[in-house]
XYZ file of C-alpha atoms in Angstrom:
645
model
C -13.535 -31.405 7.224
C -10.540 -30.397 5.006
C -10.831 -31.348 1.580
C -8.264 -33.339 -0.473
C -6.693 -31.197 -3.142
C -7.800 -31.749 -6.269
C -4.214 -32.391 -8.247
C -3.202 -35.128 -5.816
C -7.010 -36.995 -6.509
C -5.564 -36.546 -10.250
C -2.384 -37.746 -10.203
C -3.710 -40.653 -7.595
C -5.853 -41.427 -10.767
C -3.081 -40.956 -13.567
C -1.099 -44.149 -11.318
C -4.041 -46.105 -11.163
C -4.922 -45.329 -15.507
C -1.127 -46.301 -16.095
C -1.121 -49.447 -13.815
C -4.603 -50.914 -16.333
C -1.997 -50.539 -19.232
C 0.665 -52.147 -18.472
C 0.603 -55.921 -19.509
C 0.469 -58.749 -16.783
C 4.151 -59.234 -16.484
C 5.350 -55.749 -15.712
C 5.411 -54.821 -12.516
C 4.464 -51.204 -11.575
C 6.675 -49.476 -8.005
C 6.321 -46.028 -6.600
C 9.467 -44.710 -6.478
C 10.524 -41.989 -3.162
C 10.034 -38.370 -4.384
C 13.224 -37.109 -3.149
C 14.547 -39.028 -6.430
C 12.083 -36.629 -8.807
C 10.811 -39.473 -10.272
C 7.187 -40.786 -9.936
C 7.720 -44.918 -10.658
C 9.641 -47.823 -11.605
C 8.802 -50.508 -14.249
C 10.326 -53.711 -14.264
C 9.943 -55.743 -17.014
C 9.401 -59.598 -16.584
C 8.530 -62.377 -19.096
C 5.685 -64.526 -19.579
C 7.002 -67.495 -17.115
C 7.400 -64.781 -14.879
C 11.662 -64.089 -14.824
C 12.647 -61.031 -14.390
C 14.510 -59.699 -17.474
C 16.614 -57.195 -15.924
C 14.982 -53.935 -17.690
C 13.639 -51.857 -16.272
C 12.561 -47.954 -16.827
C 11.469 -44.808 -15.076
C 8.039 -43.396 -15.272
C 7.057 -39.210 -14.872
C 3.416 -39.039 -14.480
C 1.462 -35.506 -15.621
C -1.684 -35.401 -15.231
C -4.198 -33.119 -16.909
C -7.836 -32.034 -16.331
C -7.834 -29.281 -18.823
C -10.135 -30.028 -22.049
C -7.736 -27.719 -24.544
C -5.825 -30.191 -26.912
C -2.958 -27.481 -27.156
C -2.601 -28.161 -22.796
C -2.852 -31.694 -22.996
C -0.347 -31.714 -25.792
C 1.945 -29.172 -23.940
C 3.684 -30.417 -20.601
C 6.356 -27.644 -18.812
C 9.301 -29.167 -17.591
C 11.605 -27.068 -14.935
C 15.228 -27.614 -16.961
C 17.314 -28.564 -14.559
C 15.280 -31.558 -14.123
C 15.229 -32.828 -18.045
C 18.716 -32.514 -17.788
C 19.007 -34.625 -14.405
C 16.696 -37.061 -16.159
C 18.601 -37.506 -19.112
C 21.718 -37.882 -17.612
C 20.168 -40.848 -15.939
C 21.437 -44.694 -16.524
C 18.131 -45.788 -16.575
C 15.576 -44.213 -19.298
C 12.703 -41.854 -18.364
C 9.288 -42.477 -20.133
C 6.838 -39.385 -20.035
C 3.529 -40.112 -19.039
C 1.053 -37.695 -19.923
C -2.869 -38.700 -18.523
C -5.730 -36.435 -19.493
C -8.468 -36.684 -18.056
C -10.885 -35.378 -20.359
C -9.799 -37.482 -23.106
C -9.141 -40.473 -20.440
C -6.076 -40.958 -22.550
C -2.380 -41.832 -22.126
C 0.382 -40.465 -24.020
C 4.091 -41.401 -23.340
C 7.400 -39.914 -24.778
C 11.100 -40.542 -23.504
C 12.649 -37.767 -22.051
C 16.180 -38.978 -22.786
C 15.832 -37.568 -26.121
C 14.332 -34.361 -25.607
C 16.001 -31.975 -27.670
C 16.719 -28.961 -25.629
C 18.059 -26.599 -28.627
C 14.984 -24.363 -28.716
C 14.787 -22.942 -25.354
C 15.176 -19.725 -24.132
C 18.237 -18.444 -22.821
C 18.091 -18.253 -19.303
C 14.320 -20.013 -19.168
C 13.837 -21.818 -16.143
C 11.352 -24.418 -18.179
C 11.104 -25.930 -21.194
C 7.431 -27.271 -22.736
C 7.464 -30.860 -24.296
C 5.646 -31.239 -27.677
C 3.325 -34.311 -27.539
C 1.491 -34.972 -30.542
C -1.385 -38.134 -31.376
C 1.480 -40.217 -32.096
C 2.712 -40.314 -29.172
C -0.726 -41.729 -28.063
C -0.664 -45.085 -26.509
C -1.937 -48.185 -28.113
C -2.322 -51.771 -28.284
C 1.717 -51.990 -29.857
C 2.938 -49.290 -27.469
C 3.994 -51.972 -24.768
C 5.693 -54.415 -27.154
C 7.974 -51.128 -29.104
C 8.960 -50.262 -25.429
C 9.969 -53.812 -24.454
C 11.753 -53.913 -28.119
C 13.949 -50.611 -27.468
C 14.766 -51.519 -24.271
C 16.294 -55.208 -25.553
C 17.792 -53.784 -28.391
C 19.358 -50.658 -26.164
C 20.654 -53.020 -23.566
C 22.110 -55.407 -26.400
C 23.925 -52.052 -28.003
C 25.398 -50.973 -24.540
C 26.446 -54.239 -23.951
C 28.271 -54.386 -27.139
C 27.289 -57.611 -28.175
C 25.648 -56.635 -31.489
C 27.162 -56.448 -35.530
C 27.599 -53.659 -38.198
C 25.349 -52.681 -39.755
C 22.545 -51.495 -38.035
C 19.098 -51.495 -39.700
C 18.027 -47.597 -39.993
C 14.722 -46.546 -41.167
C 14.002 -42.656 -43.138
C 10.948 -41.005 -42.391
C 10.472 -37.667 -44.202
C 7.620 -35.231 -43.164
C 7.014 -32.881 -45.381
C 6.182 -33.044 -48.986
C 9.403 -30.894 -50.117
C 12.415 -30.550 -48.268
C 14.777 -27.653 -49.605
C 12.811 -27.966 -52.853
C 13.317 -31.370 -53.274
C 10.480 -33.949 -53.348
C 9.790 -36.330 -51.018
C 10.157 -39.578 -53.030
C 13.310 -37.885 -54.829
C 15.551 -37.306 -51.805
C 14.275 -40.100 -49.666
C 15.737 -42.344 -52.753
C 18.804 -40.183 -52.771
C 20.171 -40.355 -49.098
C 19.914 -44.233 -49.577
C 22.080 -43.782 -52.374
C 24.276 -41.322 -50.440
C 24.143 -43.675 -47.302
C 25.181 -46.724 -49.297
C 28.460 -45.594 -49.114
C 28.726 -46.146 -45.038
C 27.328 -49.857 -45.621
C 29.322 -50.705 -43.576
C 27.737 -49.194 -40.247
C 23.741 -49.234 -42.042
C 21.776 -51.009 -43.309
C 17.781 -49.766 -44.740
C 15.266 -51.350 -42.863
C 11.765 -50.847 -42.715
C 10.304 -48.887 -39.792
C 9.287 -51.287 -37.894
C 12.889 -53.496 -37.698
C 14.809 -50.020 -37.515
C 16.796 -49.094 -34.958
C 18.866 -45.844 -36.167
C 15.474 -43.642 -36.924
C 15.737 -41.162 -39.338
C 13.330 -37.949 -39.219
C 13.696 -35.642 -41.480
C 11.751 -32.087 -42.353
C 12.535 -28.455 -43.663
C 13.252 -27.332 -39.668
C 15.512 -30.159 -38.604
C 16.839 -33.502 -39.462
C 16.555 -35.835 -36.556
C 18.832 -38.783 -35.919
C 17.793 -41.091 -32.757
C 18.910 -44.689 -31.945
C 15.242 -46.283 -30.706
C 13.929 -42.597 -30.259
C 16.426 -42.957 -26.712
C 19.751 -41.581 -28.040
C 20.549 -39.479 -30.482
C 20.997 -35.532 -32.136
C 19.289 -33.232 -33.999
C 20.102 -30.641 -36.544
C 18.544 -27.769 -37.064
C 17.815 -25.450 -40.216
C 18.067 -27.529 -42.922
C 15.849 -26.041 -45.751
C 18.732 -22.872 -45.395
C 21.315 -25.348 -46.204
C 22.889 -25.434 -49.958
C 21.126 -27.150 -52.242
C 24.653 -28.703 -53.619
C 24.881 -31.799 -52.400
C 22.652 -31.706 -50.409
C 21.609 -35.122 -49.592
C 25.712 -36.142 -49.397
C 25.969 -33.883 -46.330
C 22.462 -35.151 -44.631
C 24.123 -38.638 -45.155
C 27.016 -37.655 -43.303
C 24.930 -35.624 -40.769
C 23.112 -39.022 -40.371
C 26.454 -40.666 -39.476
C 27.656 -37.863 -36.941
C 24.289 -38.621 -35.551
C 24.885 -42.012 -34.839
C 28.488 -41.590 -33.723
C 26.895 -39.397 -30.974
C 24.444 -41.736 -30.090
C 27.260 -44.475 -29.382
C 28.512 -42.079 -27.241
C 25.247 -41.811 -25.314
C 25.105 -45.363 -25.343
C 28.661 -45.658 -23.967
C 29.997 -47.187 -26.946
C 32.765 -44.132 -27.456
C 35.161 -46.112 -30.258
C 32.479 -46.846 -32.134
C 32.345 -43.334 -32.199
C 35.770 -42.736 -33.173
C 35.755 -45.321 -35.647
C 32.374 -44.003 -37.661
C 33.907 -40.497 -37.391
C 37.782 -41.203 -38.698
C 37.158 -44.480 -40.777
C 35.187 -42.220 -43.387
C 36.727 -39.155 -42.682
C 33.840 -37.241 -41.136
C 36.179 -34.929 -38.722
C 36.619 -32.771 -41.703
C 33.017 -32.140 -41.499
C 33.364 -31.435 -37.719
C 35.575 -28.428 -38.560
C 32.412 -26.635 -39.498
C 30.096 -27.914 -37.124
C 31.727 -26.821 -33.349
C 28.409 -27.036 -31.513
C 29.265 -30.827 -32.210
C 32.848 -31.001 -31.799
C 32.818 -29.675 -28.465
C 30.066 -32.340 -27.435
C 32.349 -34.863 -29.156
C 35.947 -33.646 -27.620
C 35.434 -35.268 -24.349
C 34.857 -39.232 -25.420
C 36.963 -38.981 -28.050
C 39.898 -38.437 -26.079
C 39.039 -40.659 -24.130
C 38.906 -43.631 -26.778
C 41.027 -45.013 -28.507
C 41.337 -43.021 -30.899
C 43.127 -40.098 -29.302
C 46.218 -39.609 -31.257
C 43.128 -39.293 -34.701
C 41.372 -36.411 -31.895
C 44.766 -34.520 -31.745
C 45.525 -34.076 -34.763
C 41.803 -32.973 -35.760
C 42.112 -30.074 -33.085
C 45.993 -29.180 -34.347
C 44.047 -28.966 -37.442
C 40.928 -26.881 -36.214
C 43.828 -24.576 -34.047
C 45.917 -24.047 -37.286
C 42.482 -22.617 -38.950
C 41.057 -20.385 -36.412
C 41.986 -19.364 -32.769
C 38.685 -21.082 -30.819
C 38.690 -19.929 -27.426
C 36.105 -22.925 -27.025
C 38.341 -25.232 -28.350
C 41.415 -23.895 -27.019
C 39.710 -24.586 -23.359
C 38.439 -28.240 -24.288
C 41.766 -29.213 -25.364
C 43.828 -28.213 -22.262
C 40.778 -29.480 -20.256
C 41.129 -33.044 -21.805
C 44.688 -33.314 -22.346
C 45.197 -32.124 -18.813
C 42.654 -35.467 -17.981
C 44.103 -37.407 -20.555
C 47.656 -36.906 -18.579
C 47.153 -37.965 -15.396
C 46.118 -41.635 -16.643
C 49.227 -43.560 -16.271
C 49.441 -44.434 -20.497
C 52.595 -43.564 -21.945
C 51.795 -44.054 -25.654
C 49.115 -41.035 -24.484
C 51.488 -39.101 -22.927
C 53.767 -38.754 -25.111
C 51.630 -38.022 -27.866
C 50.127 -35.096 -26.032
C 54.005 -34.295 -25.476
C 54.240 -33.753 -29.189
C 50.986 -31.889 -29.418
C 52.172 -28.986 -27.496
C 55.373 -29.119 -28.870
C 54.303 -28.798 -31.893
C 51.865 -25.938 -31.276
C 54.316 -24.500 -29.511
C 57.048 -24.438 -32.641
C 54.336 -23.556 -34.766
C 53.800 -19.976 -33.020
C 57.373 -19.472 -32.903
C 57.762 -19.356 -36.853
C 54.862 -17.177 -37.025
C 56.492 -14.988 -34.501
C 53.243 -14.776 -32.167
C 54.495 -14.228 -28.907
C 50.571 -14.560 -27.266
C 50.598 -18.175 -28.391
C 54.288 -19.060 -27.876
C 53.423 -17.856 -24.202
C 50.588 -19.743 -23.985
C 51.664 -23.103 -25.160
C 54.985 -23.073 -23.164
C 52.656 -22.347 -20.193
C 50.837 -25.341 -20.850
C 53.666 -27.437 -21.494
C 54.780 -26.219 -18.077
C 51.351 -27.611 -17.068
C 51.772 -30.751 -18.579
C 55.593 -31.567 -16.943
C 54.053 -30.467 -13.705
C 51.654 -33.245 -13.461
C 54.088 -35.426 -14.970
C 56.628 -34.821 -11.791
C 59.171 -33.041 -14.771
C 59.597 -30.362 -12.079
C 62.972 -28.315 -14.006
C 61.212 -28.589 -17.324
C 58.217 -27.683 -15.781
C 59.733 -24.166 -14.166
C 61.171 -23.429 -17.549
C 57.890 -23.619 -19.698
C 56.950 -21.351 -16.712
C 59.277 -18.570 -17.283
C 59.282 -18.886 -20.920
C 55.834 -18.285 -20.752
C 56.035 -15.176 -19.091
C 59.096 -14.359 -21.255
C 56.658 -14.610 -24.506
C 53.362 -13.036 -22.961
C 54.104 -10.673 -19.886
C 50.132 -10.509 -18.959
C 51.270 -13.391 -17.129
C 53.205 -11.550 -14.419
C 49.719 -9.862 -13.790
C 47.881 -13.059 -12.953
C 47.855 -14.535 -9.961
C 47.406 -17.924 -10.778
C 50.322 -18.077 -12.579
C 52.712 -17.413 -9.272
C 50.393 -19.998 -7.294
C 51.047 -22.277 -10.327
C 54.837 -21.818 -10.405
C 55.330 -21.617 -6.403
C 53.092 -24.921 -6.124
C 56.734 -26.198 -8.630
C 59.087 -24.668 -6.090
C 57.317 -26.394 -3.418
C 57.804 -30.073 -4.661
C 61.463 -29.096 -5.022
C 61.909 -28.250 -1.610
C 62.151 -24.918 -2.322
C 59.882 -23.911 0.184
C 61.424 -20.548 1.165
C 60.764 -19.341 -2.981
C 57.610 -21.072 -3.296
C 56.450 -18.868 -0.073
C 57.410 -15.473 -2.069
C 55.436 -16.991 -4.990
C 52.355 -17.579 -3.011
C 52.998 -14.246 -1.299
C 52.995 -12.487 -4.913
C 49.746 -14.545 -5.527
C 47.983 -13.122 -3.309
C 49.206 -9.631 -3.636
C 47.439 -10.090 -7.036
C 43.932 -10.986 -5.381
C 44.441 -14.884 -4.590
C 42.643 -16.724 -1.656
C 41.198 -19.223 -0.231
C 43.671 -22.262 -0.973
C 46.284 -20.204 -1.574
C 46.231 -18.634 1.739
C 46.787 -22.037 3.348
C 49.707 -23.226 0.758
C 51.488 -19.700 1.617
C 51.076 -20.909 4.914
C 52.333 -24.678 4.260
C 55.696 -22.872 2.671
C 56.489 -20.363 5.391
C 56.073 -23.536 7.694
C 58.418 -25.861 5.706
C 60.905 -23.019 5.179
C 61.290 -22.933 9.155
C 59.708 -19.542 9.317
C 56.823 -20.849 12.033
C 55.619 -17.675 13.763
C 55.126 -16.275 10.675
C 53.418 -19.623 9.026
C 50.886 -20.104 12.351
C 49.635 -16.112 11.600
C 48.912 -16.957 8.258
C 47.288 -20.492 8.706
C 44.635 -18.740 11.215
C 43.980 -16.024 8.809
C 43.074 -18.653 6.253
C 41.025 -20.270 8.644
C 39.075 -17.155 9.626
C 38.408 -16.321 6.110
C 36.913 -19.755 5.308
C 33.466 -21.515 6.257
C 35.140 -24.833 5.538
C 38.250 -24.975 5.965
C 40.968 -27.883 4.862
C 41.411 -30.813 7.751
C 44.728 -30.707 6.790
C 45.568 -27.118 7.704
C 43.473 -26.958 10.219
C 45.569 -29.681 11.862
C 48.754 -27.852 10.807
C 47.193 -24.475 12.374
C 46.648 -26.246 15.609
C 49.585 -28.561 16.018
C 52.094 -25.556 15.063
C 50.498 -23.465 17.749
C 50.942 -26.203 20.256
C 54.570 -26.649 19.129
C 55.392 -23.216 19.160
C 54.096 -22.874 23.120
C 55.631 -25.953 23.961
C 59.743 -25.329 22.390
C 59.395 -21.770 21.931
C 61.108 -22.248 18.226
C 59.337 -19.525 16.351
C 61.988 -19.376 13.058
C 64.323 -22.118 12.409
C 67.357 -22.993 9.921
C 66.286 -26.512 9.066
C 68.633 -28.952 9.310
C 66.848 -31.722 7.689
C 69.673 -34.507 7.835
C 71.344 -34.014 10.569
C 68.050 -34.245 12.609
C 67.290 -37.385 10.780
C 70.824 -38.955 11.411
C 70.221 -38.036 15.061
C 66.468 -39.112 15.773
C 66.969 -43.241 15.255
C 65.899 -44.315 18.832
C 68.548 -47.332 18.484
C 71.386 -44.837 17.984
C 70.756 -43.036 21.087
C 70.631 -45.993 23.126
C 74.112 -46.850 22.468
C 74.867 -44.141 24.878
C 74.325 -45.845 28.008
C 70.961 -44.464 30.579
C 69.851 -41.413 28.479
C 66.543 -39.906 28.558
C 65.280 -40.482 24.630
C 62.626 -38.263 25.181
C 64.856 -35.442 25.870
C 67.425 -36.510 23.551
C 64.519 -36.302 20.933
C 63.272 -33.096 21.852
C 66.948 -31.568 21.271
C 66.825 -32.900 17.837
C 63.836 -30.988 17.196
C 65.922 -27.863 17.898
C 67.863 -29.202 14.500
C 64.847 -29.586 12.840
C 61.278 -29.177 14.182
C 59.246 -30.886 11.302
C 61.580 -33.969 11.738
C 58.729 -36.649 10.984
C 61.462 -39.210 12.486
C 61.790 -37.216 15.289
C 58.297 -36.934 16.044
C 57.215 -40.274 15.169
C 59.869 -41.419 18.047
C 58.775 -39.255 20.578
C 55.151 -40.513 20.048
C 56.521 -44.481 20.999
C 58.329 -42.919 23.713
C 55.255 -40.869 25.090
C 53.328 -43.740 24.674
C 55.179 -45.509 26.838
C 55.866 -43.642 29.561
C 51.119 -43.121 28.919
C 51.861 -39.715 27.958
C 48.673 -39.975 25.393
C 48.091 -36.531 25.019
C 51.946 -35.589 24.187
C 51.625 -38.609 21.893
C 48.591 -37.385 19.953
C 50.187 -34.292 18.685
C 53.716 -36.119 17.954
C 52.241 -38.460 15.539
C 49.914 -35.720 14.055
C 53.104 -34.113 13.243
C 54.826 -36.756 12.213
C 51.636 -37.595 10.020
C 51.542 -33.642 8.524
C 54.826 -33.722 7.826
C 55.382 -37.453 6.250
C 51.972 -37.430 5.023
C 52.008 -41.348 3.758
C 52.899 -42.265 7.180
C 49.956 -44.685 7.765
C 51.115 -45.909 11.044
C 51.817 -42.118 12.445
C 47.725 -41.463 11.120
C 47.102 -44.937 13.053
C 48.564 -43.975 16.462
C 46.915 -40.110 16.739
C 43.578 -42.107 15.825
C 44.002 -44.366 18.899
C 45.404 -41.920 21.149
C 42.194 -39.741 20.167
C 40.591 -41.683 21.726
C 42.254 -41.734 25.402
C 42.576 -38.012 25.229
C 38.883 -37.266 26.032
C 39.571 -33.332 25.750
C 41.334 -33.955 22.433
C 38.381 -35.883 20.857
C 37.584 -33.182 18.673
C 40.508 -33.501 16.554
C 39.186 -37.302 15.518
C 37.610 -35.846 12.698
C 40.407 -33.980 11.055
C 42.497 -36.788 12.018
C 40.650 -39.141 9.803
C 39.728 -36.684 7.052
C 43.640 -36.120 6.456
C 45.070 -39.329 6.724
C 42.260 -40.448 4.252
C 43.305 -37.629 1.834
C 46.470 -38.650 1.763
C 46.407 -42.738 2.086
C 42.844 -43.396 0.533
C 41.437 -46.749 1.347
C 44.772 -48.418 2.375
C 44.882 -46.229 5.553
C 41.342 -47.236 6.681
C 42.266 -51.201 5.809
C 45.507 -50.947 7.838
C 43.484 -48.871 10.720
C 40.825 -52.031 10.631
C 43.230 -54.811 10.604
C 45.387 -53.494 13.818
C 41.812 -52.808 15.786
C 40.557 -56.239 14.970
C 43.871 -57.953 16.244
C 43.824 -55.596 19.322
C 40.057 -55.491 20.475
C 38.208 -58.288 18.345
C 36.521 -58.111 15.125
C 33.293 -57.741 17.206
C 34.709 -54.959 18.850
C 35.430 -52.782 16.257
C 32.424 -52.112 15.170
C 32.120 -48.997 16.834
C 35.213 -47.695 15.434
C 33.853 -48.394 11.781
C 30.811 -46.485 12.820
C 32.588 -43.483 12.862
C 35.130 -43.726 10.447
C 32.222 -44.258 7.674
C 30.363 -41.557 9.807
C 33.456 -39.256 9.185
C 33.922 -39.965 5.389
C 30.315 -39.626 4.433
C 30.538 -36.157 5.425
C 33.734 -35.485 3.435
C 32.914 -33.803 0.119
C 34.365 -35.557 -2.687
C 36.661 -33.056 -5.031
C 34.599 -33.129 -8.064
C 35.633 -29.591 -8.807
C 37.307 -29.520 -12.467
C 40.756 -28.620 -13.607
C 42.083 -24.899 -13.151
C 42.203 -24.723 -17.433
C 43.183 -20.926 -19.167
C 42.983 -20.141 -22.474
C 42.705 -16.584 -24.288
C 39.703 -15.368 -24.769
C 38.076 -13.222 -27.381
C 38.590 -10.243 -25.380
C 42.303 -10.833 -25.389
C 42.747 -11.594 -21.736
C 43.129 -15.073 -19.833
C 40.148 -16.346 -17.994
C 40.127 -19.333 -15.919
C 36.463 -20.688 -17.254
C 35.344 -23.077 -13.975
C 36.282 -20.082 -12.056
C 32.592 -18.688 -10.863
């Protein structure tokens, strides 16, 4: 008979212990383990309504009879950080057996400072007062309320805060003594706390000679460390305006990121972030995203004018180059200024490194703004000022990516070319390729497109529809290089124009105004109706792929390859790509557009088919979470592109 092992009897037991807890009206759910998490408890009230809180339960279980085990529980890292980044709160649970005791501890406020570098796991420290007992229930229901009314906003300055020191002497002073004197130091933010006994608190103070600990409802919060080393001047003034920072970054855990702002710059605590970067760069982020951005910029001109911070340097051109692409104009134009300025103030110091740099990252900044001439001349500037940039191969990917929005493909395919002389590839292999094609060099552009997609696993739909649908081109009109001539094709491709002249074949007609211009979307948008008509499908399919690649906004060109996918049984396998690109390019509005013609044509119970594998299709597609390509200089003097892995 095989046995049962003996941890899953224990842990069987730890649910069951846990369940005879929990009062009446909270209902207990085991949650899937492919979500890490062991169970679900929803709060409801005594007539039995749900309340809408609920929180996440981690069960470990011990049998082990040493107080230092059962006090101990190893965590693997990545989890505690997948746990805290969670909406919902994570209670630990922590059953021993021998004891037949409970103890619980949220992991959202774990502080993760003291482990190793490198460590896989990190060991919680439980302690008896993180036992449970008969008030346990009633403080989690109260945090959870009083967290959900803070996230929610709808709750007043000040908030009641509570001190708790733990030792007898802190940095040589007395308990009583400094307890009394970070009131008095705290009375002077009245206007964000309040001192309230334990019990009503909701900012909790800890406070010892290793670290002073600031948590909102032992949830949110930060800690700092080594505070009997600190100077014993003034000392209490800076814990009170540690205490502050503390809560600022709790709002910011809490989602509340201008209260942030407005703790920090109302009482002029950035100053105090200029010595505390551990901080700053956990503040950056949500501060430039508040309201308060134009207060964040001028803190880091002052923190850049100081010292040269790689660290900050990166988080900076990392936000700003976020902060850009929201459509804000007040925002814009401040960050306009920003570089400016830093780029002014390098020029009277005569540093050519950081003149380089920040006329490179103004040509960042016109880039995204579509300031494509300003953008090339920050560019050149910045290799003008700091010639390690002609050595980098991002920089001629950057500056040919320019070129290319100026339809001045044939440049931007030398620029790509240089890029990957210098060690470029993967994307850049394919945008070489995209140039050479939209310079009319198309022999050359179909090589280079299949060489990209040898060299990668997963290719882009895109190209890979570009790869294919040049070949088939190339075969089919035996155009291998080409002089575009862009307008002239366009003049001649209207369908009505060429009717005018009495029984012509358009087709034909069409197919010599690709010998003007082969990426004519017009041209091959034309030819498609005309194909279609004469149920030439699998002609068709290719024309309005082309027409699709080459206009990419062209919903109704993405429409028609869809359906004539679809009639082109040995085509089908293009469906995919066909979908993926005209999603890339048209978002949602392409698969509302594709929806509304199918239900006019087949039925809206008819369709449902083709919604199967649309979604099908899109679930697969990997959503570009990958961060912004940022540069700064590091300590070692050279550029280094920090997401690059």
């Amino acid at each position: 008979m095989p046995k049962r092992p003996k941890q899953h009897r224990l842990e069987d037991k730890s649910r069951v212990k846990f369940q005879e807890i929990l009062p009446e009206m909270w209902v207990y759910r085991d949650k899937d383990k492919d979500y890490g998490i062991d169970s679900e408890i929803e709060l409801f009230d005594k007539n039995e309504k749900a309340q809408g809180i609920v929180f996440y339960a981690q069960l470990k279980a011990t049998e082990s009879k040493k107080t230092s085990t059962i006090l101990n529980v190893s965590f693997d890292i990545d989890t505690l950080r997948y746990y805290k980044k969670l909406e919902i709160p994570v209670l630990l649970v922590r059953y021993s057996e021998f004891n037949d005791s409970i103890y619980v501890k949220w992991i959202d406020n774990v502080d993760l400072f003291f482990a190793k570098k490198d460590a896989k796991t990190f060991r919680i420290k439980l302690s008896e007062e993180n036992l449970w007992n008969s008030n346990s229930s009633e403080k989690i229901e109260r945090r959870l309320k009083n967290i959900r009314k803070l996230k929610s906003g709808y709750f007043n300055f000040p908030i009641p805060y509570s001190i708790n020191i733990k030792s007898q002497k802190v940095n040589n002073f007395s308990k009583a003594i400094l307890t009394t004197q970070i009131k008095s130091a705290l009375k002077e933010y009245s206007e964000f706390l309040i001192n309230a006994s334990e019990k009503d608190s909701i900012v909790e103070i800890l406070l010892d000679n290793e670290e002073l600990k600031i948590s909102i409802l032992d949830l949110y919060g930060c800690t700092f460390h080594s505070i009997g080393k600190r100077k014993l001047d003034e000392f209490s003034v800076g814990v009170a305006k540690d205490i502050m920072l503390g809560v600022a970054t709790s709002f910011i855990q809490i989602g509340q990121i201008d209260h942030c702002g407005k703790i920090i710059f109302s009482n002029n605590l950035h100053r105090r972030l200029l010595n505390k970067k551990e901080l700053l760069v956990q503040l950056l982020p949500p501060l430039f995203q508040s309201s308060y951005f134009k207060n964040t910029l001028n803190l880091i001109g002052d923190i850049l004018d100081s010292e040269s911070s790689f660290e900050i340097q990166i988080l900076t051109a990392v936000n700003l180059l976020i902060s850009s692409e929201l459509n804000s104009k007040s925002k814009n134009r401040a960050i306009e200024k920003f570089y400016k300025k830093r780029l002014n103030k390098s020029i009277k110091k005569e540093d050519n490194t950081q003149t380089g740099i920040s006329h490179y990252n103004l040509g960042n900044f016109y880039r995204g703004k579509g300031e494509l001439f300003k953008s090339v001349k920050n560019y050149i500037a910045a290799k003008r000022y700091e010639p390690i940039y002609l050595q980098q191969d991002y920089y001629y990917q950057e500056l040919a990516g320019v070129f290319f929005l100026m339809d001045r493909f044939k440049v931007a395919s030398g620029l790509y070319a240089k890029s990957i002389e210098l060690g470029a590839g993967g994307l850049t292999k394919a945008l070489y390729a995209d140039a050479l094609m939209f310079s009319g060099s198309y022999e050359q552009a179909k090589v280079a497109f299949f060489e990209y997609l040898d060299s990668n696993e997963n290719p882009s739909a895109e190209f890979y529809l570009k790869a294919i649908s040049l070949e088939t081109i190339i075969e089919n009109t035996g155009i291998k290089q080409q002089s575009r001539k862009i307008f002239e094709a366009m003049a001649k491709a209207d369908i009505k124009k060429i009717s005018k002249n009495g029984n012509v074949d358009i087709e034909k007609e069409l197919e010599k105004t690709l010998e003007l211009d082969l990426l004519s979307g017009l041209t091959w948008f034309n030819l498609g109706i005309t194909q279609i008509e004469k149920s030439q499908e699998d002609h068709a399919l290719f024309s309005f792929i082309m027409a699709g690649l080459v206009q990419n906004n062209d919903i109704e060109a993405w429409k028609n390859a869809f359906l004539c996918s679809f009639k082109v049984k040995s085509q089908l396998y293009l469906l995919p790509s066909i979908i993926q690109t005209a999603y890339f390019f048209n978002g949602e509005e392409f698969v509302l557009q594709l929806y509304s013609h199918l239900e006019k044509t087949n039925g809206i119970e008819d369709i449902t088919p083709f919604m199967a594998i649309v979604e099908m299709v899109l679930q697969k597609v990997e959503k570009d979470e990958s961060p912004p390509t940022v540069r700064a200089l590091n300590e070692k003097g050279k550029f280094e592109n920090i997401f690059k892995k």
